[in-house]
Amino acid sequence: MTALHELGAAALTALYRSGQASPVEATQAVLDHIQRWEPQLQALYAHDPEVALQMARASEQRWRSGQPLSALDGVPCTIKENIATRGVPQPLGSAATELKPAPADAPPAARLREAGCVFLGKTTMPDWGMLSSGLSSFHPLTRNPWDLRLNPGGSSAGAGAAAAAGYGPLHIGTDIGGSIRLPAGWCGVVGFKPSLGRVPIHPPYAGRVAGPMTRSVEDAALMMASLARPDWRDAMSLPAQSIAWQRLELSMQGKRIGLMMDAGWGDAVQPEVAAAVQAAARVFEQAGAVVEPLAPISTRAMVDGLDGFWRMRSWLDYQALPPERQRLVLPYIRAWVEGGAGLTGPQVFHGYSQMGALRDAAVAACQPYDFVLSPVSPMPAFPAEQASPLNDPARPFEHIAFTLPYNMSEQPALSINCGYTAGGLPIGLQIAGRRHDDLGVLQAARWYEQQRGSQRPWPHPPGA
C-alpha cells in the first residue's frame, strides 16, 4: 500500500470517506516525512505541527459526522509565505522586512481554509520574489530534493521542493515571470499559472497570479475548484464562472499546436532539454494533433524595457527602507535594484509600455493554436548557492524567456515533467493556452500525463 504521505488529494479523501484513514493519520504521516527531509531541504517557514494537527482533528470530526467542507477537507497543504495567512508574519524572503503578523488570510489562503485543508506551514522564497532561486537573506538556503547540491528554482522555491519531496499533495505558489513554472520544471512537478484574475489574490498587480504546485494534474485541478472562487479584494479578478475542473478528458485529434523552441532572446536551449521537449511534441503529433513550428514571440527590447520598469519599482521599495535594513537585502538583489537608480521618467514609462507590447505579441502569436508547447527553461537545475542560472544581476532574466510572455499576456500556462537529463534531473514541458482557457490547458496536461513514458521514483530523504 502506498504510504499516506505519498497519496494524492483524491486518494486521501476517498480513504477519509470510507474510514480507512483519517486526516489526523495522514497529517501525522506527512509531518513525520517532513521531519526526515526538512533538515536537508529547508523548504518551510512557520512550520507548526501542532496547528496542523489541530486542523486535522477538526477535519476528522467533520468527516465522522458526514459533513466535510469540500473534496479537499483534511488534505495537507503548504502556502507560499508571500500569501498572507492570519497571524503569521510575511518576510517576503528578505531579512530587511519588518515582521508583523498578517491581519487576515489573503484570498488563496482563505479559499483553502474554507475548504478545510490542513495548513502544514508556509514555504520559502527569495528576497521580494525577484529571483528564480531558493537563495534568500531571510530563509536558510532551500535545496532541490532531486540533488541537494542544486537549486529548486523560484521564486516559489519551497513549494517546488516540498511538492517533489512529498510534503503532502497540495502546494500553492505565485508567479509574475515564471515563479511557479520554473521551480515546477526543475523539481519535476506540475506547476499551473492560471489566467490573470482566475485565482483572486491580494495585493493584485500586472502579471501576478497564484496557482497550484502538485505531483499530478488531477490534484492541480482539485485545487483550482477552490482557488478560483471569487473574492472582492482582487479588483483585477475575473467574474465568477462555473468551470467543470474535474472534466479533464480531451482528444488531441485535429488540435493545432505551436512548438516554440527559440524564445527570441535569452539563453540557448540546451540539447537534453530540446530533445525532451521535441519528443513530447511528437507524442501530441502521433495522437492526431497538427504540430507546427512557432517563431519567437518576444524580443530583447521588450524584456529590457520590462526589466527597467521592475528595477525602478524595486528601487523605490529599497529606497524607502532605512539604511540599516537596506544592508540586510541580498547583495544580488541590491545590485539588481541599483540598476534602476539612474532611470529617467521616459525610460520607465517606455519600459512599462513594453509589457503591453509583449502582451499583444503573445496573444497574437498564440491565437491560431489550441496550445503552444515549449521548454519551461533552457537548462536543468543549477547550483544551489546561485541566485540564478547565470548568477549575474546584469543579466537576470536570460532563463525566463519562455515563461515571461504568458504573465504579460495573461494566458494560462503549465509546467509538467517530460523527461530527465543523463544525470537524472527533471525537464519541464510548458503547455500554454489561449487567454482564459484554463481548463483546456489542464486537459492537455492531463492527456500528456497519461501518454508520457514512465516516471522515475520521487526522491527520498537521504538515508531513507
Short mmCIF file of C-alpha atoms in Angstrom, two decimals:
data_model
loop_
_atom_site.label_atom_id
_atom_site.label_comp_id
_atom_site.label_asym_id
_atom_site.label_seq_id
_atom_site.Cartn_x
_atom_site.Cartn_y
_atom_site.Cartn_z
CA MET A 1 0.00 0.00 0.00
CA THR A 2 1.23 3.48 -0.87
CA ALA A 3 2.29 5.45 2.21
CA LEU A 4 -0.19 8.12 3.31
CA HIS A 5 2.26 10.95 2.69
CA GLU A 6 2.64 9.81 -0.94
CA LEU A 7 -1.07 9.85 -1.78
CA GLY A 8 -2.80 12.50 -3.85
CA ALA A 9 -5.73 14.54 -2.63
CA ALA A 10 -8.43 12.44 -4.30
CA ALA A 11 -6.98 9.23 -2.87
CA LEU A 12 -6.80 10.71 0.62
CA THR A 13 -10.38 11.93 0.65
CA ALA A 14 -11.55 8.52 -0.63
CA LEU A 15 -9.87 6.97 2.40
CA TYR A 16 -11.42 9.58 4.70
CA ARG A 17 -14.86 8.88 3.25
CA SER A 18 -14.53 5.10 3.70
CA GLY A 19 -12.99 5.41 7.17
CA GLN A 20 -9.83 3.56 6.12
CA ALA A 21 -7.71 6.54 7.15
CA SER A 22 -8.28 9.85 8.91
CA PRO A 23 -7.00 13.39 8.38
CA VAL A 24 -5.07 13.07 11.63
CA GLU A 25 -3.31 9.91 10.44
CA ALA A 26 -2.50 11.45 7.08
CA THR A 27 -1.25 14.69 8.62
CA GLN A 28 0.93 12.83 11.12
CA ALA A 29 2.40 10.74 8.30
CA VAL A 30 3.27 13.89 6.36
CA LEU A 31 4.71 15.57 9.47
CA ASP A 32 6.91 12.53 10.12
CA HIS A 33 8.09 12.61 6.50
CA ILE A 34 8.84 16.34 6.74
CA GLN A 35 10.92 15.70 9.83
CA ARG A 36 13.11 13.32 7.81
CA TRP A 37 13.51 15.72 4.87
CA GLU A 38 13.44 19.26 6.19
CA PRO A 39 16.94 19.48 7.74
CA GLN A 40 18.33 18.95 4.23
CA LEU A 41 15.73 20.79 2.12
CA GLN A 42 14.86 23.86 4.26
CA ALA A 43 11.63 24.31 2.27
CA LEU A 44 9.36 25.52 5.09
CA TYR A 45 8.78 28.71 7.06
CA ALA A 46 6.44 28.98 10.07
CA HIS A 47 6.06 25.21 10.20
CA ASP A 48 3.78 24.45 13.18
CA PRO A 49 2.93 20.74 13.59
CA GLU A 50 0.53 21.38 16.46
CA VAL A 51 -1.55 23.83 14.44
CA ALA A 52 -1.62 21.30 11.60
CA LEU A 53 -2.82 18.56 13.91
CA GLN A 54 -5.49 20.84 15.39
CA MET A 55 -6.82 21.49 11.89
CA ALA A 56 -6.64 17.76 11.12
CA ARG A 57 -8.62 16.87 14.25
CA ALA A 58 -11.35 19.36 13.31
CA SER A 59 -11.49 17.84 9.82
CA GLU A 60 -11.67 14.34 11.25
CA GLN A 61 -14.76 15.30 13.23
CA ARG A 62 -16.41 16.71 10.10
CA TRP A 63 -15.77 13.51 8.16
CA ARG A 64 -17.10 11.38 11.02
CA SER A 65 -20.29 13.41 11.09
CA GLY A 66 -20.63 13.21 7.31
CA GLN A 67 -20.17 16.95 6.83
CA PRO A 68 -16.83 17.60 5.09
CA LEU A 69 -16.41 21.16 3.88
CA SER A 70 -15.17 20.17 0.42
CA ALA A 71 -13.34 17.50 -1.56
CA LEU A 72 -10.13 18.87 -0.01
CA ASP A 73 -11.22 18.70 3.63
CA GLY A 74 -8.38 17.31 5.72
CA VAL A 75 -5.84 17.28 2.89
CA PRO A 76 -2.41 18.64 3.96
CA CYS A 77 -1.15 21.70 2.08
CA THR A 78 1.52 24.38 2.16
CA ILE A 79 1.21 28.06 1.23
CA LYS A 80 3.94 30.31 -0.15
CA GLU A 81 4.96 32.83 2.50
CA ASN A 82 4.02 35.89 0.44
CA ILE A 83 0.38 34.72 0.52
CA ALA A 84 -0.86 36.07 3.83
CA THR A 85 -2.21 33.72 6.49
CA ARG A 86 -3.70 35.38 9.52
CA GLY A 87 -1.37 35.75 12.47
CA VAL A 88 1.80 34.80 10.54
CA PRO A 89 4.39 37.46 9.54
CA GLN A 90 5.35 37.75 5.88
CA PRO A 91 9.10 38.33 5.49
CA LEU A 92 8.83 38.21 1.67
CA GLY A 93 12.08 36.30 1.68
CA SER A 94 14.08 39.28 2.93
CA ALA A 95 15.85 39.93 6.21
CA ALA A 96 15.08 43.62 5.60
CA THR A 97 11.34 43.13 6.12
CA GLU A 98 9.80 44.31 9.36
CA LEU A 99 7.93 41.30 10.70
CA LYS A 100 4.29 41.88 11.62
CA PRO A 101 1.53 39.26 11.92
CA ALA A 102 -0.77 39.29 8.90
CA PRO A 103 -4.23 40.55 9.93
CA ALA A 104 -6.15 38.20 7.61
CA ASP A 105 -5.83 35.42 5.08
CA ALA A 106 -5.15 36.52 1.52
CA PRO A 107 -7.74 35.14 -0.93
CA PRO A 108 -5.90 31.89 -1.88
CA ALA A 109 -5.27 31.02 1.77
CA ALA A 110 -8.86 31.91 2.66
CA ARG A 111 -10.19 29.55 -0.01
CA LEU A 112 -8.02 26.67 1.21
CA ARG A 113 -9.02 27.30 4.83
CA GLU A 114 -12.69 27.37 3.83
CA ALA A 115 -12.15 24.07 2.01
CA GLY A 116 -10.87 22.51 5.25
CA CYS A 117 -7.29 21.97 4.15
CA VAL A 118 -4.68 21.29 6.81
CA PHE A 119 -2.02 24.01 6.85
CA LEU A 120 1.44 22.48 7.34
CA GLY A 121 3.11 25.88 7.20
CA LYS A 122 4.44 28.39 4.68
CA THR A 123 7.06 27.75 2.01
CA THR A 124 10.23 29.72 1.39
CA MET A 125 11.00 32.29 -1.30
CA PRO A 126 13.92 34.59 -2.24
CA ASP A 127 14.06 38.32 -1.47
CA TRP A 128 10.87 40.03 -2.70
CA GLY A 129 10.21 37.10 -5.02
CA MET A 130 12.57 38.59 -7.59
CA LEU A 131 14.80 35.53 -8.10
CA SER A 132 14.32 32.15 -9.75
CA SER A 133 16.19 30.66 -6.81
CA GLY A 134 15.95 29.29 -3.29
CA LEU A 135 18.55 31.84 -2.14
CA SER A 136 17.24 34.29 0.46
CA SER A 137 18.60 36.76 3.00
CA PHE A 138 15.92 35.62 5.49
CA HIS A 139 15.36 31.90 4.94
CA PRO A 140 18.02 29.19 5.01
CA LEU A 141 19.08 28.05 1.55
CA THR A 142 16.37 25.86 0.03
CA ARG A 143 17.64 22.90 -1.96
CA ASN A 144 16.35 20.61 -4.70
CA PRO A 145 15.29 17.14 -3.46
CA TRP A 146 16.48 15.51 -6.71
CA ASP A 147 20.04 16.64 -5.92
CA LEU A 148 20.79 18.58 -2.75
CA ARG A 149 23.71 20.30 -4.48
CA LEU A 150 21.22 22.02 -6.79
CA ASN A 151 18.63 24.79 -6.62
CA PRO A 152 14.88 24.14 -6.71
CA GLY A 153 14.31 27.39 -8.61
CA GLY A 154 11.99 30.15 -7.54
CA SER A 155 10.52 32.29 -6.51
CA SER A 156 8.16 29.54 -5.31
CA ALA A 157 11.25 27.70 -4.16
CA GLY A 158 9.99 25.95 -1.06
CA ALA A 159 6.73 24.99 -2.77
CA GLY A 160 8.54 23.25 -5.63
CA ALA A 161 10.89 21.42 -3.27
CA ALA A 162 8.05 20.47 -0.92
CA ALA A 163 5.89 19.09 -3.73
CA ALA A 164 8.71 16.95 -5.13
CA ALA A 165 9.73 15.75 -1.67
CA GLY A 166 6.20 14.67 -0.71
CA TYR A 167 5.27 17.27 1.91
CA GLY A 168 1.63 16.36 1.30
CA PRO A 169 -0.17 16.66 -2.05
CA LEU A 170 -1.13 20.35 -2.27
CA HIS A 171 1.08 23.43 -2.54
CA ILE A 172 0.40 26.92 -3.78
CA GLY A 173 2.87 29.37 -5.28
CA THR A 174 2.81 32.72 -7.04
CA ASP A 175 4.11 33.68 -10.47
CA ILE A 176 4.96 37.03 -12.10
CA GLY A 177 7.55 35.86 -14.64
CA GLY A 178 7.82 32.10 -14.16
CA SER A 179 7.90 31.68 -10.38
CA ILE A 180 5.53 28.70 -10.37
CA ARG A 181 6.57 27.02 -13.62
CA LEU A 182 10.36 27.33 -13.23
CA PRO A 183 10.64 25.53 -9.87
CA ALA A 184 8.00 23.06 -11.05
CA GLY A 185 10.13 22.27 -14.08
CA TRP A 186 13.35 21.96 -12.12
CA CYS A 187 11.66 19.84 -9.42
CA GLY A 188 9.66 17.62 -11.80
CA VAL A 189 6.19 18.57 -10.56
CA VAL A 190 3.08 20.13 -12.09
CA GLY A 191 3.01 23.92 -11.77
CA PHE A 192 -0.04 25.77 -13.11
CA LYS A 193 -0.08 29.51 -13.74
CA PRO A 194 -3.75 30.36 -14.35
CA SER A 195 -5.04 33.24 -16.42
CA LEU A 196 -4.62 36.57 -14.67
CA GLY A 197 -7.57 37.04 -12.35
CA ARG A 198 -8.75 33.42 -12.39
CA VAL A 199 -7.48 32.93 -8.83
CA PRO A 200 -8.14 36.07 -6.77
CA ILE A 201 -5.05 37.35 -4.98
CA HIS A 202 -4.17 40.32 -2.79
CA PRO A 203 -2.43 42.55 -3.48
CA PRO A 204 -3.05 42.20 -7.23
CA TYR A 205 -0.86 43.73 -9.93
CA ALA A 206 0.09 43.17 -13.56
CA GLY A 207 1.26 39.65 -14.25
CA ARG A 208 0.86 38.33 -10.71
CA VAL A 209 -1.06 35.10 -10.20
CA ALA A 210 -1.34 32.34 -7.62
CA GLY A 211 -1.61 28.71 -8.66
CA PRO A 212 -1.19 25.05 -7.69
CA MET A 213 2.05 23.11 -7.47
CA THR A 214 1.34 19.39 -7.18
CA ARG A 215 2.58 15.99 -8.24
CA SER A 216 -0.36 15.42 -10.59
CA VAL A 217 -2.66 17.36 -12.89
CA GLU A 218 -5.66 15.91 -11.07
CA ASP A 219 -4.56 17.49 -7.79
CA ALA A 220 -3.94 20.82 -9.53
CA ALA A 221 -7.49 20.74 -10.91
CA LEU A 222 -8.88 19.87 -7.47
CA MET A 223 -7.13 22.91 -6.03
CA MET A 224 -8.46 25.15 -8.78
CA ALA A 225 -12.03 24.24 -7.85
CA SER A 226 -11.46 26.01 -4.53
CA LEU A 227 -8.91 28.65 -5.50
CA ALA A 228 -10.97 30.08 -8.37
CA ARG A 229 -13.87 31.09 -6.14
CA PRO A 230 -14.43 34.89 -6.13
CA ASP A 231 -13.03 37.40 -3.65
CA TRP A 232 -13.95 41.09 -3.78
CA ARG A 233 -10.48 42.15 -2.60
CA ASP A 234 -8.95 41.43 -6.01
CA ALA A 235 -10.14 44.25 -8.26
CA MET A 236 -8.37 42.58 -11.20
CA SER A 237 -10.11 39.22 -10.83
CA LEU A 238 -12.29 37.64 -13.48
CA PRO A 239 -16.05 37.29 -12.99
CA ALA A 240 -17.09 34.12 -11.18
CA GLN A 241 -17.55 31.30 -13.68
CA SER A 242 -18.82 27.75 -13.39
CA ILE A 243 -15.99 25.56 -14.65
CA ALA A 244 -16.02 21.75 -14.51
CA TRP A 245 -12.48 21.50 -13.21
CA GLN A 246 -12.65 17.71 -12.91
CA ARG A 247 -13.66 17.23 -16.57
CA LEU A 248 -10.12 16.50 -17.71
CA GLU A 249 -10.76 14.25 -20.72
CA LEU A 250 -9.60 15.64 -24.07
CA SER A 251 -8.76 14.26 -27.51
CA MET A 252 -5.78 15.64 -29.40
CA GLN A 253 -7.18 14.65 -32.79
CA GLY A 254 -7.14 17.72 -35.03
CA LYS A 255 -5.80 20.10 -32.38
CA ARG A 256 -3.47 22.79 -33.70
CA ILE A 257 -0.31 23.08 -31.64
CA GLY A 258 2.56 25.52 -31.95
CA LEU A 259 6.04 24.36 -30.95
CA MET A 260 8.37 27.16 -29.88
CA MET A 261 11.99 26.13 -29.40
CA ASP A 262 13.53 29.59 -29.78
CA ALA A 263 12.25 32.31 -27.46
CA GLY A 264 13.92 35.12 -29.43
CA TRP A 265 16.30 36.11 -26.65
CA GLY A 266 17.90 34.62 -23.56
CA ASP A 267 20.00 31.53 -23.05
CA ALA A 268 20.07 28.90 -25.80
CA VAL A 269 18.08 25.75 -25.10
CA GLN A 270 20.46 23.00 -24.00
CA PRO A 271 20.45 19.80 -26.12
CA GLU A 272 18.95 17.48 -23.48
CA VAL A 273 16.12 19.94 -22.83
CA ALA A 274 15.45 20.39 -26.55
CA ALA A 275 15.37 16.64 -27.14
CA ALA A 276 12.88 16.01 -24.32
CA VAL A 277 10.51 18.80 -25.42
CA GLN A 278 10.64 17.74 -29.07
CA ALA A 279 9.91 14.14 -28.02
CA ALA A 280 6.88 15.40 -26.09
CA ALA A 281 5.67 17.28 -29.16
CA ARG A 282 5.87 14.05 -31.17
CA VAL A 283 3.55 12.39 -28.65
CA PHE A 284 0.93 15.04 -29.43
CA GLU A 285 1.54 14.67 -33.17
CA GLN A 286 1.20 10.88 -33.09
CA ALA A 287 -2.21 11.32 -31.46
CA GLY A 288 -3.51 13.34 -34.40
CA ALA A 289 -2.55 16.89 -33.44
CA VAL A 290 -1.10 19.20 -36.07
CA VAL A 291 2.21 20.48 -34.65
CA GLU A 292 3.79 23.50 -36.34
CA PRO A 293 6.96 25.47 -35.56
CA LEU A 294 6.21 28.78 -33.85
CA ALA A 295 8.56 31.72 -34.29
CA PRO A 296 9.74 33.70 -31.24
CA ILE A 297 7.02 35.86 -29.70
CA SER A 298 9.11 38.28 -27.67
CA THR A 299 12.16 40.46 -28.24
CA ARG A 300 15.17 41.74 -26.36
CA ALA A 301 13.68 45.25 -26.43
CA MET A 302 10.56 44.01 -24.67
CA VAL A 303 12.40 42.31 -21.84
CA ASP A 304 14.93 45.14 -21.42
CA GLY A 305 12.08 47.61 -21.06
CA LEU A 306 10.27 45.41 -18.58
CA ASP A 307 13.50 44.87 -16.64
CA GLY A 308 13.93 48.62 -16.25
CA PHE A 309 10.37 49.07 -15.03
CA TRP A 310 10.69 46.28 -12.47
CA ARG A 311 14.08 47.59 -11.30
CA MET A 312 12.56 51.01 -10.68
CA ARG A 313 9.65 49.51 -8.79
CA SER A 314 12.03 47.58 -6.52
CA TRP A 315 14.43 50.53 -6.28
CA LEU A 316 11.65 52.65 -4.81
CA ASP A 317 10.86 49.90 -2.28
CA TYR A 318 14.56 49.63 -1.43
CA GLN A 319 14.97 53.41 -1.06
CA ALA A 320 12.07 53.51 1.39
CA LEU A 321 13.99 51.27 3.81
CA PRO A 322 16.24 52.81 6.49
CA PRO A 323 19.96 52.28 5.79
CA GLU A 324 20.36 49.60 8.43
CA ARG A 325 17.65 47.50 6.74
CA GLN A 326 18.93 48.19 3.23
CA ARG A 327 22.15 46.46 4.23
CA LEU A 328 20.17 43.28 5.00
CA VAL A 329 18.87 42.83 1.45
CA LEU A 330 20.53 40.03 -0.51
CA PRO A 331 23.60 41.51 -2.29
CA TYR A 332 22.49 40.18 -5.68
CA ILE A 333 19.12 41.93 -5.28
CA ARG A 334 20.81 45.14 -4.14
CA ALA A 335 22.98 45.11 -7.25
CA TRP A 336 19.94 44.49 -9.45
CA VAL A 337 17.74 47.23 -7.97
CA GLU A 338 20.55 49.77 -8.04
CA GLY A 339 20.36 49.47 -11.82
CA GLY A 340 17.09 51.38 -11.59
CA ALA A 341 18.55 54.35 -9.72
CA GLY A 342 19.55 56.30 -12.82
CA LEU A 343 16.49 55.63 -14.97
CA THR A 344 14.54 58.64 -16.19
CA GLY A 345 10.78 59.03 -16.25
CA PRO A 346 10.57 58.48 -20.03
CA GLN A 347 12.72 55.34 -19.73
CA VAL A 348 10.49 53.88 -17.03
CA PHE A 349 7.33 54.73 -18.99
CA HIS A 350 8.83 53.11 -22.09
CA GLY A 351 9.63 50.04 -20.01
CA TYR A 352 6.06 49.85 -18.78
CA SER A 353 4.78 50.12 -22.35
CA GLN A 354 6.83 47.07 -23.32
CA MET A 355 4.65 44.98 -21.01
CA GLY A 356 1.72 45.85 -23.25
CA ALA A 357 3.74 45.18 -26.39
CA LEU A 358 4.67 41.75 -25.06
CA ARG A 359 1.05 41.02 -24.16
CA ASP A 360 -0.18 41.86 -27.65
CA ALA A 361 2.60 39.90 -29.36
CA ALA A 362 1.98 36.75 -27.31
CA VAL A 363 -1.80 36.81 -27.74
CA ALA A 364 -1.48 37.32 -31.50
CA ALA A 365 1.13 34.59 -31.91
CA CYS A 366 -0.88 32.02 -29.95
CA GLN A 367 -4.28 32.80 -31.45
CA PRO A 368 -4.05 30.30 -34.35
CA TYR A 369 -3.29 27.44 -31.96
CA ASP A 370 -5.19 25.47 -29.36
CA PHE A 371 -1.99 25.10 -27.36
CA VAL A 372 1.66 26.13 -27.53
CA LEU A 373 4.45 23.83 -26.36
CA SER A 374 7.93 24.94 -25.34
CA PRO A 375 10.62 24.31 -22.77
CA VAL A 376 9.91 25.81 -19.36
CA SER A 377 13.55 26.85 -19.10
CA PRO A 378 16.55 26.43 -21.38
CA MET A 379 18.51 24.42 -18.82
CA PRO A 380 18.04 21.95 -15.96
CA ALA A 381 18.57 22.86 -12.30
CA PHE A 382 21.66 24.89 -11.40
CA PRO A 383 23.94 25.07 -8.31
CA ALA A 384 22.08 25.69 -5.06
CA GLU A 385 24.13 28.69 -3.95
CA GLN A 386 23.43 30.74 -7.09
CA ALA A 387 20.80 33.45 -7.40
CA SER A 388 20.04 32.46 -10.99
CA PRO A 389 21.48 30.10 -13.62
CA LEU A 390 23.93 32.81 -14.77
CA ASN A 391 24.29 34.31 -11.27
CA ASP A 392 24.73 37.73 -12.89
CA PRO A 393 22.48 40.64 -11.75
CA ALA A 394 23.27 42.46 -15.01
CA ARG A 395 21.63 39.60 -16.92
CA PRO A 396 18.90 38.43 -14.55
CA PHE A 397 16.22 37.17 -16.94
CA GLU A 398 18.02 35.05 -19.55
CA HIS A 399 16.34 31.87 -18.26
CA ILE A 400 12.73 33.17 -18.22
CA ALA A 401 12.29 33.90 -21.93
CA PHE A 402 9.78 31.06 -22.36
CA THR A 403 7.72 31.74 -19.23
CA LEU A 404 7.59 35.56 -19.03
CA PRO A 405 5.39 36.23 -22.08
CA TYR A 406 2.40 34.40 -20.62
CA ASN A 407 2.43 36.52 -17.46
CA MET A 408 2.21 39.68 -19.51
CA SER A 409 -0.36 38.22 -21.92
CA GLU A 410 -2.47 36.88 -19.02
CA GLN A 411 -2.64 33.41 -20.63
CA PRO A 412 -2.75 30.14 -18.70
CA ALA A 413 0.47 28.10 -18.82
CA LEU A 414 1.57 24.92 -17.07
CA SER A 415 4.78 23.03 -16.44
CA ILE A 416 4.81 19.24 -16.50
CA ASN A 417 7.76 16.86 -16.46
CA CYS A 418 8.66 15.49 -19.90
CA GLY A 419 11.92 13.67 -19.27
CA TYR A 420 15.25 13.63 -17.48
CA THR A 421 18.83 14.56 -18.17
CA ALA A 422 21.50 11.88 -18.29
CA GLY A 423 22.17 12.79 -14.66
CA GLY A 424 18.54 12.19 -13.66
CA LEU A 425 17.35 15.80 -13.39
CA PRO A 426 13.75 16.63 -14.40
CA ILE A 427 13.00 18.58 -17.59
CA GLY A 428 9.87 20.73 -17.78
CA LEU A 429 7.50 20.98 -20.75
CA GLN A 430 5.41 24.17 -20.86
CA ILE A 431 1.85 23.97 -22.20
CA ALA A 432 0.21 27.35 -22.80
CA GLY A 433 -3.32 28.09 -23.95
CA ARG A 434 -5.44 30.96 -25.16
CA ARG A 435 -6.48 33.61 -22.64
CA HIS A 436 -8.93 32.24 -20.07
CA ASP A 437 -8.80 28.65 -21.37
CA ASP A 438 -7.53 27.40 -18.02
CA LEU A 439 -9.48 24.16 -18.19
CA GLY A 440 -8.16 23.44 -21.68
CA VAL A 441 -4.55 23.72 -20.50
CA LEU A 442 -5.25 21.36 -17.60
CA GLN A 443 -6.96 18.94 -20.00
CA ALA A 444 -4.00 18.98 -22.39
CA ALA A 445 -1.61 18.44 -19.49
CA ARG A 446 -3.69 15.57 -18.12
CA TRP A 447 -3.75 13.98 -21.58
CA TYR A 448 0.03 14.24 -21.86
CA GLU A 449 0.48 12.99 -18.29
CA GLN A 450 -1.36 9.79 -19.27
CA GLN A 451 0.61 9.37 -22.52
CA ARG A 452 4.17 10.17 -21.41
CA GLY A 453 6.64 7.47 -20.53
CA SER A 454 7.11 6.05 -17.06
CA GLN A 455 8.44 8.46 -14.49
CA ARG A 456 11.35 7.92 -12.15
CA PRO A 457 10.54 7.35 -8.47
CA TRP A 458 10.18 10.52 -6.43
CA PRO A 459 13.28 11.42 -4.39
CA HIS A 460 13.56 10.14 -0.84
CA PRO A 461 15.29 11.68 2.20
CA PRO A 462 18.99 10.87 2.46
CA GLY A 463 19.42 7.54 4.22
CA ALA A 464 15.79 6.52 3.73
#
